[in-house]
Amino acid sequence: GAVVSQHPSWVICKSGTSVKIECRSLDFQATTMFWYRQFPKQSLMLMATSNEGSKATYEQGVEKDKFLINHASLTLSTLTVTSAHPEDSSFYICSGGSGAYEQYFGPGTRLTVT
Amino acid sequence: QKEVEQDPGPLSVPEGAIVSLNCTYSNSAFQYFMWYRQYSRKGPELLMYTYSSGNKEDGRFTAQVDKSSKYISLFIRDSQPSDSATYLCAPGLDDKIIFGKGTRLHILP
């Protein structure tokens, strides 16, 4: 149980375009979903926390107008990277659960912006 | 001082050896302590969590927390090649986890 999926697993896009990443909890309802970004050989950095039906809470330094998060249901959250640039290339990981101490991670999405 | 520090490794040990992975943290307010395992290009997988100082054992894994020293350890007994991964320590406070950069572990067959 407690499986989280992400789609796509890898995406390449051109600079200036927008990319949407989906995060789904397959066998449980995630009241809270987290979005992380991980650069090579770096730690996971929390970008934002979202609760179903509410606006996401963004961490300091994360541009909420650039990284749009929608948590429309208890099983689906989306992250849209708007006007992506090469510096946005990273590994984006979502997790879902009932709280930070009980969260299940997705397999991640590798974004490459050319 | 960084909030969570881990030796990045890589740490290479022969199969069957006992592995010791360590982590220090700076915020004495952290309430719970987790260890995650992350295989290359995959999401983290929770291995252990504990709320207090002392030891917690689960199979071949033992997590040890010393709040007075702000020191966290993970021990792996009878290490297997499948244990080769990056291990992330992650102390947490309220609803937020702070991840270390992780220690890369290679178990040599």
PDB file of C-alpha atoms in Angstrom:
ATOM      1  CA  GLY A   1       0.000   0.000   0.000  1.00  0.00           C
ATOM      2  CA  ALA A   2       0.786   3.724   0.107  1.00  0.00           C
ATOM      3  CA  VAL A   3       1.864   4.088  -3.500  1.00  0.00           C
ATOM      4  CA  VAL A   4       2.439   7.455  -5.122  1.00  0.00           C
ATOM      5  CA  SER A   5       2.927   7.802  -8.854  1.00  0.00           C
ATOM      6  CA  GLN A   6       4.264  10.688 -10.905  1.00  0.00           C
ATOM      7  CA  HIS A   7       3.844  11.453 -14.552  1.00  0.00           C
ATOM      8  CA  PRO A   8       5.859  11.944 -16.607  1.00  0.00           C
ATOM      9  CA  SER A   9       8.990  10.306 -15.258  1.00  0.00           C
ATOM     10  CA  TRP A  10      11.180  12.375 -17.574  1.00  0.00           C
ATOM     11  CA  VAL A  11      10.395  15.436 -19.628  1.00  0.00           C
ATOM     12  CA  ILE A  12      12.488  17.599 -21.907  1.00  0.00           C
ATOM     13  CA  CYS A  13      11.161  20.988 -22.865  1.00  0.00           C
ATOM     14  CA  LYS A  14      12.366  24.129 -24.537  1.00  0.00           C
ATOM     15  CA  SER A  15      13.166  27.266 -22.622  1.00  0.00           C
ATOM     16  CA  GLY A  16      10.111  29.465 -22.210  1.00  0.00           C
ATOM     17  CA  THR A  17       7.529  26.702 -22.325  1.00  0.00           C
ATOM     18  CA  SER A  18       5.445  25.355 -19.440  1.00  0.00           C
ATOM     19  CA  VAL A  19       5.490  21.834 -18.092  1.00  0.00           C
ATOM     20  CA  LYS A  20       2.910  20.079 -15.915  1.00  0.00           C
ATOM     21  CA  ILE A  21       3.834  17.229 -13.571  1.00  0.00           C
ATOM     22  CA  GLU A  22       1.150  15.049 -12.041  1.00  0.00           C
ATOM     23  CA  CYS A  23       1.323  13.354  -8.655  1.00  0.00           C
ATOM     24  CA  ARG A  24      -1.249  10.738  -7.715  1.00  0.00           C
ATOM     25  CA  SER A  25      -1.795   8.716  -4.571  1.00  0.00           C
ATOM     26  CA  LEU A  26      -2.978   5.380  -5.920  1.00  0.00           C
ATOM     27  CA  ASP A  27      -4.278   3.548  -2.881  1.00  0.00           C
ATOM     28  CA  PHE A  28      -4.819   6.166  -0.210  1.00  0.00           C
ATOM     29  CA  GLN A  29      -6.162   9.652   0.162  1.00  0.00           C
ATOM     30  CA  ALA A  30      -3.485  12.250   0.679  1.00  0.00           C
ATOM     31  CA  THR A  31      -4.783  15.131   2.716  1.00  0.00           C
ATOM     32  CA  THR A  32      -1.410  16.806   2.355  1.00  0.00           C
ATOM     33  CA  MET A  33       0.952  16.708  -0.583  1.00  0.00           C
ATOM     34  CA  PHE A  34       4.484  18.017  -0.667  1.00  0.00           C
ATOM     35  CA  TRP A  35       6.612  19.031  -3.639  1.00  0.00           C
ATOM     36  CA  TYR A  36      10.394  18.804  -3.452  1.00  0.00           C
ATOM     37  CA  ARG A  37      13.218  19.647  -5.803  1.00  0.00           C
ATOM     38  CA  GLN A  38      16.528  17.832  -5.789  1.00  0.00           C
ATOM     39  CA  PHE A  39      19.610  18.951  -7.682  1.00  0.00           C
ATOM     40  CA  PRO A  40      22.388  16.402  -8.334  1.00  0.00           C
ATOM     41  CA  LYS A  41      24.168  15.345  -5.161  1.00  0.00           C
ATOM     42  CA  GLN A  42      22.048  17.756  -3.145  1.00  0.00           C
ATOM     43  CA  SER A  43      19.370  17.195  -0.554  1.00  0.00           C
ATOM     44  CA  LEU A  44      15.675  17.302  -1.206  1.00  0.00           C
ATOM     45  CA  MET A  45      14.465  20.850  -0.785  1.00  0.00           C
ATOM     46  CA  LEU A  46      10.834  21.408   0.074  1.00  0.00           C
ATOM     47  CA  MET A  47       9.180  23.739  -2.403  1.00  0.00           C
ATOM     48  CA  ALA A  48       5.616  23.820  -1.173  1.00  0.00           C
ATOM     49  CA  THR A  49       2.984  22.086   0.888  1.00  0.00           C
ATOM     50  CA  SER A  50      -0.574  21.770  -0.306  1.00  0.00           C
ATOM     51  CA  ASN A  51      -3.764  20.628   1.333  1.00  0.00           C
ATOM     52  CA  GLU A  52      -6.681  19.451  -0.748  1.00  0.00           C
ATOM     53  CA  GLY A  53      -8.888  22.332  -1.768  1.00  0.00           C
ATOM     54  CA  SER A  54      -6.570  24.987  -0.344  1.00  0.00           C
ATOM     55  CA  LYS A  55      -3.890  27.189  -1.780  1.00  0.00           C
ATOM     56  CA  ALA A  56      -0.392  25.829  -1.487  1.00  0.00           C
ATOM     57  CA  THR A  57       2.055  27.167   1.076  1.00  0.00           C
ATOM     58  CA  TYR A  58       5.365  27.958  -0.577  1.00  0.00           C
ATOM     59  CA  GLU A  59       8.764  27.881   1.075  1.00  0.00           C
ATOM     60  CA  GLN A  60      10.824  31.025   1.215  1.00  0.00           C
ATOM     61  CA  GLY A  61      12.554  31.693  -2.058  1.00  0.00           C
ATOM     62  CA  VAL A  62      10.175  29.616  -4.180  1.00  0.00           C
ATOM     63  CA  GLU A  63       8.284  31.698  -6.731  1.00  0.00           C
ATOM     64  CA  LYS A  64       4.631  30.824  -6.452  1.00  0.00           C
ATOM     65  CA  ASP A  65       3.846  32.411  -9.822  1.00  0.00           C
ATOM     66  CA  LYS A  66       6.438  30.233 -11.495  1.00  0.00           C
ATOM     67  CA  PHE A  67       5.655  26.962  -9.762  1.00  0.00           C
ATOM     68  CA  LEU A  68       1.888  26.590  -9.823  1.00  0.00           C
ATOM     69  CA  ILE A  69       0.518  23.893  -7.554  1.00  0.00           C
ATOM     70  CA  ASN A  70      -3.011  22.576  -7.699  1.00  0.00           C
ATOM     71  CA  HIS A  71      -4.335  20.009  -5.223  1.00  0.00           C
ATOM     72  CA  ALA A  72      -7.796  19.521  -6.648  1.00  0.00           C
ATOM     73  CA  SER A  73      -8.581  16.180  -5.036  1.00  0.00           C
ATOM     74  CA  LEU A  74      -7.366  13.865  -2.290  1.00  0.00           C
ATOM     75  CA  THR A  75      -5.522  11.773  -4.862  1.00  0.00           C
ATOM     76  CA  LEU A  76      -4.147  14.292  -7.330  1.00  0.00           C
ATOM     77  CA  SER A  77      -1.789  17.233  -7.156  1.00  0.00           C
ATOM     78  CA  THR A  78      -0.119  18.962 -10.074  1.00  0.00           C
ATOM     79  CA  LEU A  79       2.962  21.137 -10.348  1.00  0.00           C
ATOM     80  CA  THR A  80       3.229  23.403 -13.363  1.00  0.00           C
ATOM     81  CA  VAL A  81       6.585  24.987 -14.100  1.00  0.00           C
ATOM     82  CA  THR A  82       5.748  28.089 -16.110  1.00  0.00           C
ATOM     83  CA  SER A  83       8.183  29.681 -18.553  1.00  0.00           C
ATOM     84  CA  ALA A  84      10.798  27.095 -17.718  1.00  0.00           C
ATOM     85  CA  HIS A  85      14.474  27.981 -17.989  1.00  0.00           C
ATOM     86  CA  PRO A  86      17.574  25.780 -17.952  1.00  0.00           C
ATOM     87  CA  GLU A  87      18.164  26.552 -14.261  1.00  0.00           C
ATOM     88  CA  ASP A  88      14.813  24.884 -13.518  1.00  0.00           C
ATOM     89  CA  SER A  89      16.246  21.580 -14.717  1.00  0.00           C
ATOM     90  CA  SER A  90      16.082  19.306 -11.714  1.00  0.00           C
ATOM     91  CA  PHE A  91      14.499  16.223 -10.190  1.00  0.00           C
ATOM     92  CA  TYR A  92      11.024  17.025  -8.873  1.00  0.00           C
ATOM     93  CA  ILE A  93       9.574  14.675  -6.285  1.00  0.00           C
ATOM     94  CA  CYS A  94       6.135  14.736  -4.734  1.00  0.00           C
ATOM     95  CA  SER A  95       4.921  13.004  -1.625  1.00  0.00           C
ATOM     96  CA  GLY A  96       1.569  12.498  -0.035  1.00  0.00           C
ATOM     97  CA  GLY A  97       0.321  11.561   3.357  1.00  0.00           C
ATOM     98  CA  SER A  98      -1.249  12.807   6.506  1.00  0.00           C
ATOM     99  CA  GLY A  99       1.727  14.906   7.521  1.00  0.00           C
ATOM    100  CA  ALA A 100       5.453  15.409   7.227  1.00  0.00           C
ATOM    101  CA  TYR A 101       6.189  12.459   9.494  1.00  0.00           C
ATOM    102  CA  GLU A 102       4.018  10.132   7.472  1.00  0.00           C
ATOM    103  CA  GLN A 103       4.557  10.836   3.814  1.00  0.00           C
ATOM    104  CA  TYR A 104       5.067   8.519   0.890  1.00  0.00           C
ATOM    105  CA  PHE A 105       7.222   9.631  -1.976  1.00  0.00           C
ATOM    106  CA  GLY A 106       6.669   9.336  -5.686  1.00  0.00           C
ATOM    107  CA  PRO A 107       9.399   8.107  -8.032  1.00  0.00           C
ATOM    108  CA  GLY A 108      10.259  11.618  -9.169  1.00  0.00           C
ATOM    109  CA  THR A 109      10.182  13.478 -12.462  1.00  0.00           C
ATOM    110  CA  ARG A 110      13.369  14.541 -14.198  1.00  0.00           C
ATOM    111  CA  LEU A 111      12.933  17.870 -15.940  1.00  0.00           C
ATOM    112  CA  THR A 112      15.455  18.992 -18.516  1.00  0.00           C
ATOM    113  CA  VAL A 113      15.018  22.459 -20.014  1.00  0.00           C
ATOM    114  CA  THR A 114      17.013  23.104 -23.168  1.00  0.00           C
TER     115      THR A 114
ATOM    116  CA  GLN B   1      26.319  25.691  10.369  1.00  0.00           C
ATOM    117  CA  LYS B   2      24.017  23.657   8.149  1.00  0.00           C
ATOM    118  CA  GLU B   3      20.864  22.310   9.744  1.00  0.00           C
ATOM    119  CA  VAL B   4      21.621  18.711   8.835  1.00  0.00           C
ATOM    120  CA  GLU B   5      25.034  17.359   7.894  1.00  0.00           C
ATOM    121  CA  GLN B   6      26.024  13.988   6.528  1.00  0.00           C
ATOM    122  CA  ASP B   7      29.266  12.698   5.086  1.00  0.00           C
ATOM    123  CA  PRO B   8      28.454  12.333   1.370  1.00  0.00           C
ATOM    124  CA  GLY B   9      30.662   9.283   0.928  1.00  0.00           C
ATOM    125  CA  PRO B  10      30.795   7.130  -1.043  1.00  0.00           C
ATOM    126  CA  LEU B  11      31.179   4.533   1.655  1.00  0.00           C
ATOM    127  CA  SER B  12      32.226   1.141   0.302  1.00  0.00           C
ATOM    128  CA  VAL B  13      32.010  -1.935   2.491  1.00  0.00           C
ATOM    129  CA  PRO B  14      32.114  -5.682   1.779  1.00  0.00           C
ATOM    130  CA  GLU B  15      28.932  -7.705   1.782  1.00  0.00           C
ATOM    131  CA  GLY B  16      28.015  -8.951   5.248  1.00  0.00           C
ATOM    132  CA  ALA B  17      29.715  -6.095   7.100  1.00  0.00           C
ATOM    133  CA  ILE B  18      28.021  -3.837   9.614  1.00  0.00           C
ATOM    134  CA  VAL B  19      27.463  -0.368   8.203  1.00  0.00           C
ATOM    135  CA  SER B  20      27.344   2.755  10.319  1.00  0.00           C
ATOM    136  CA  LEU B  21      25.847   5.914   8.819  1.00  0.00           C
ATOM    137  CA  ASN B  22      25.915   9.133  10.778  1.00  0.00           C
ATOM    138  CA  CYS B  23      24.266  12.515  10.784  1.00  0.00           C
ATOM    139  CA  THR B  24      24.457  15.648  12.912  1.00  0.00           C
ATOM    140  CA  TYR B  25      21.937  18.419  13.230  1.00  0.00           C
ATOM    141  CA  SER B  26      21.952  21.882  14.700  1.00  0.00           C
ATOM    142  CA  ASN B  27      18.348  22.553  15.745  1.00  0.00           C
ATOM    143  CA  SER B  28      17.651  21.132  19.181  1.00  0.00           C
ATOM    144  CA  ALA B  29      13.930  21.632  18.596  1.00  0.00           C
ATOM    145  CA  PHE B  30      13.651  18.749  16.126  1.00  0.00           C
ATOM    146  CA  GLN B  31      10.960  16.416  17.365  1.00  0.00           C
ATOM    147  CA  TYR B  32      11.287  13.307  15.230  1.00  0.00           C
ATOM    148  CA  PHE B  33      14.022  11.655  13.278  1.00  0.00           C
ATOM    149  CA  MET B  34      13.792   9.644  10.095  1.00  0.00           C
ATOM    150  CA  TRP B  35      16.062   7.715   7.788  1.00  0.00           C
ATOM    151  CA  TYR B  36      15.225   7.352   4.132  1.00  0.00           C
ATOM    152  CA  ARG B  37      16.817   5.205   1.452  1.00  0.00           C
ATOM    153  CA  GLN B  38      16.984   6.550  -2.064  1.00  0.00           C
ATOM    154  CA  TYR B  39      18.022   4.532  -5.073  1.00  0.00           C
ATOM    155  CA  SER B  40      19.408   6.375  -8.059  1.00  0.00           C
ATOM    156  CA  ARG B  41      16.769   8.473  -9.838  1.00  0.00           C
ATOM    157  CA  LYS B  42      14.010   7.258  -7.534  1.00  0.00           C
ATOM    158  CA  GLY B  43      12.020   8.836  -4.737  1.00  0.00           C
ATOM    159  CA  PRO B  44      13.046   8.293  -1.105  1.00  0.00           C
ATOM    160  CA  GLU B  45      11.695   5.348   0.829  1.00  0.00           C
ATOM    161  CA  LEU B  46      11.146   5.589   4.576  1.00  0.00           C
ATOM    162  CA  LEU B  47      13.298   3.123   6.502  1.00  0.00           C
ATOM    163  CA  MET B  48      13.048   4.154  10.123  1.00  0.00           C
ATOM    164  CA  TYR B  49      11.551   6.860  12.264  1.00  0.00           C
ATOM    165  CA  THR B  50      11.838   7.597  15.947  1.00  0.00           C
ATOM    166  CA  TYR B  51      10.710  10.305  18.316  1.00  0.00           C
ATOM    167  CA  SER B  52      13.103   9.933  21.202  1.00  0.00           C
ATOM    168  CA  SER B  53      16.695   9.370  22.150  1.00  0.00           C
ATOM    169  CA  GLY B  54      17.784   5.770  22.205  1.00  0.00           C
ATOM    170  CA  ASN B  55      17.738   2.858  19.826  1.00  0.00           C
ATOM    171  CA  LYS B  56      15.028   1.503  17.580  1.00  0.00           C
ATOM    172  CA  GLU B  57      15.476  -1.753  15.740  1.00  0.00           C
ATOM    173  CA  ASP B  58      13.685  -3.066  12.669  1.00  0.00           C
ATOM    174  CA  GLY B  59      15.117  -6.190  11.131  1.00  0.00           C
ATOM    175  CA  ARG B  60      18.670  -5.532   9.999  1.00  0.00           C
ATOM    176  CA  PHE B  61      18.332  -1.800  10.659  1.00  0.00           C
ATOM    177  CA  THR B  62      18.883   0.052  13.923  1.00  0.00           C
ATOM    178  CA  ALA B  63      18.347   3.774  14.314  1.00  0.00           C
ATOM    179  CA  GLN B  64      20.067   5.544  17.160  1.00  0.00           C
ATOM    180  CA  VAL B  65      19.338   9.077  18.330  1.00  0.00           C
ATOM    181  CA  ASP B  66      21.320  11.087  20.854  1.00  0.00           C
ATOM    182  CA  LYS B  67      19.486  14.351  21.354  1.00  0.00           C
ATOM    183  CA  SER B  68      22.055  15.687  23.804  1.00  0.00           C
ATOM    184  CA  SER B  69      24.745  15.440  21.133  1.00  0.00           C
ATOM    185  CA  LYS B  70      22.396  16.117  18.206  1.00  0.00           C
ATOM    186  CA  TYR B  71      23.691  12.975  16.587  1.00  0.00           C
ATOM    187  CA  ILE B  72      21.763  10.376  14.615  1.00  0.00           C
ATOM    188  CA  SER B  73      23.024   7.024  13.412  1.00  0.00           C
ATOM    189  CA  LEU B  74      21.740   4.211  11.263  1.00  0.00           C
ATOM    190  CA  PHE B  75      23.293   0.764  11.536  1.00  0.00           C
ATOM    191  CA  ILE B  76      22.817  -1.930   8.922  1.00  0.00           C
ATOM    192  CA  ARG B  77      23.716  -5.484   9.883  1.00  0.00           C
ATOM    193  CA  ASP B  78      24.578  -8.226   7.424  1.00  0.00           C
ATOM    194  CA  SER B  79      24.751  -5.697   4.606  1.00  0.00           C
ATOM    195  CA  GLN B  80      23.617  -6.837   1.169  1.00  0.00           C
ATOM    196  CA  PRO B  81      24.399  -5.534  -2.336  1.00  0.00           C
ATOM    197  CA  SER B  82      20.761  -4.448  -2.512  1.00  0.00           C
ATOM    198  CA  ASP B  83      21.484  -2.023   0.333  1.00  0.00           C
ATOM    199  CA  SER B  84      23.604   0.020  -2.075  1.00  0.00           C
ATOM    200  CA  ALA B  85      21.825   3.359  -2.208  1.00  0.00           C
ATOM    201  CA  THR B  86      21.931   6.857  -0.789  1.00  0.00           C
ATOM    202  CA  TYR B  87      20.774   7.157   2.805  1.00  0.00           C
ATOM    203  CA  LEU B  88      19.175  10.407   3.883  1.00  0.00           C
ATOM    204  CA  CYS B  89      18.747  11.431   7.467  1.00  0.00           C
ATOM    205  CA  ALA B  90      15.770  13.693   8.007  1.00  0.00           C
ATOM    206  CA  PRO B  91      14.934  15.271  11.327  1.00  0.00           C
ATOM    207  CA  GLY B  92      11.586  16.981  11.542  1.00  0.00           C
ATOM    208  CA  LEU B  93       9.764  19.672  13.436  1.00  0.00           C
ATOM    209  CA  ASP B  94       5.987  20.125  13.400  1.00  0.00           C
ATOM    210  CA  ASP B  95       5.006  19.510   9.793  1.00  0.00           C
ATOM    211  CA  LYS B  96       8.361  19.944   8.120  1.00  0.00           C
ATOM    212  CA  ILE B  97      11.248  17.584   7.442  1.00  0.00           C
ATOM    213  CA  ILE B  98      14.774  18.784   6.746  1.00  0.00           C
ATOM    214  CA  PHE B  99      16.750  16.368   4.633  1.00  0.00           C
ATOM    215  CA  GLY B 100      20.487  15.856   4.744  1.00  0.00           C
ATOM    216  CA  LYS B 101      22.371  15.530   1.453  1.00  0.00           C
ATOM    217  CA  GLY B 102      22.696  11.823   2.023  1.00  0.00           C
ATOM    218  CA  THR B 103      25.514   9.307   2.239  1.00  0.00           C
ATOM    219  CA  ARG B 104      26.152   7.088  -0.781  1.00  0.00           C
ATOM    220  CA  LEU B 105      26.694   3.501   0.246  1.00  0.00           C
ATOM    221  CA  HIS B 106      28.203   0.763  -1.921  1.00  0.00           C
ATOM    222  CA  ILE B 107      28.058  -2.825  -0.724  1.00  0.00           C
ATOM    223  CA  LEU B 108      30.700  -4.848  -2.529  1.00  0.00           C
ATOM    224  CA  PRO B 109      29.707  -8.444  -3.370  1.00  0.00           C
TER     225      PRO B 109
END
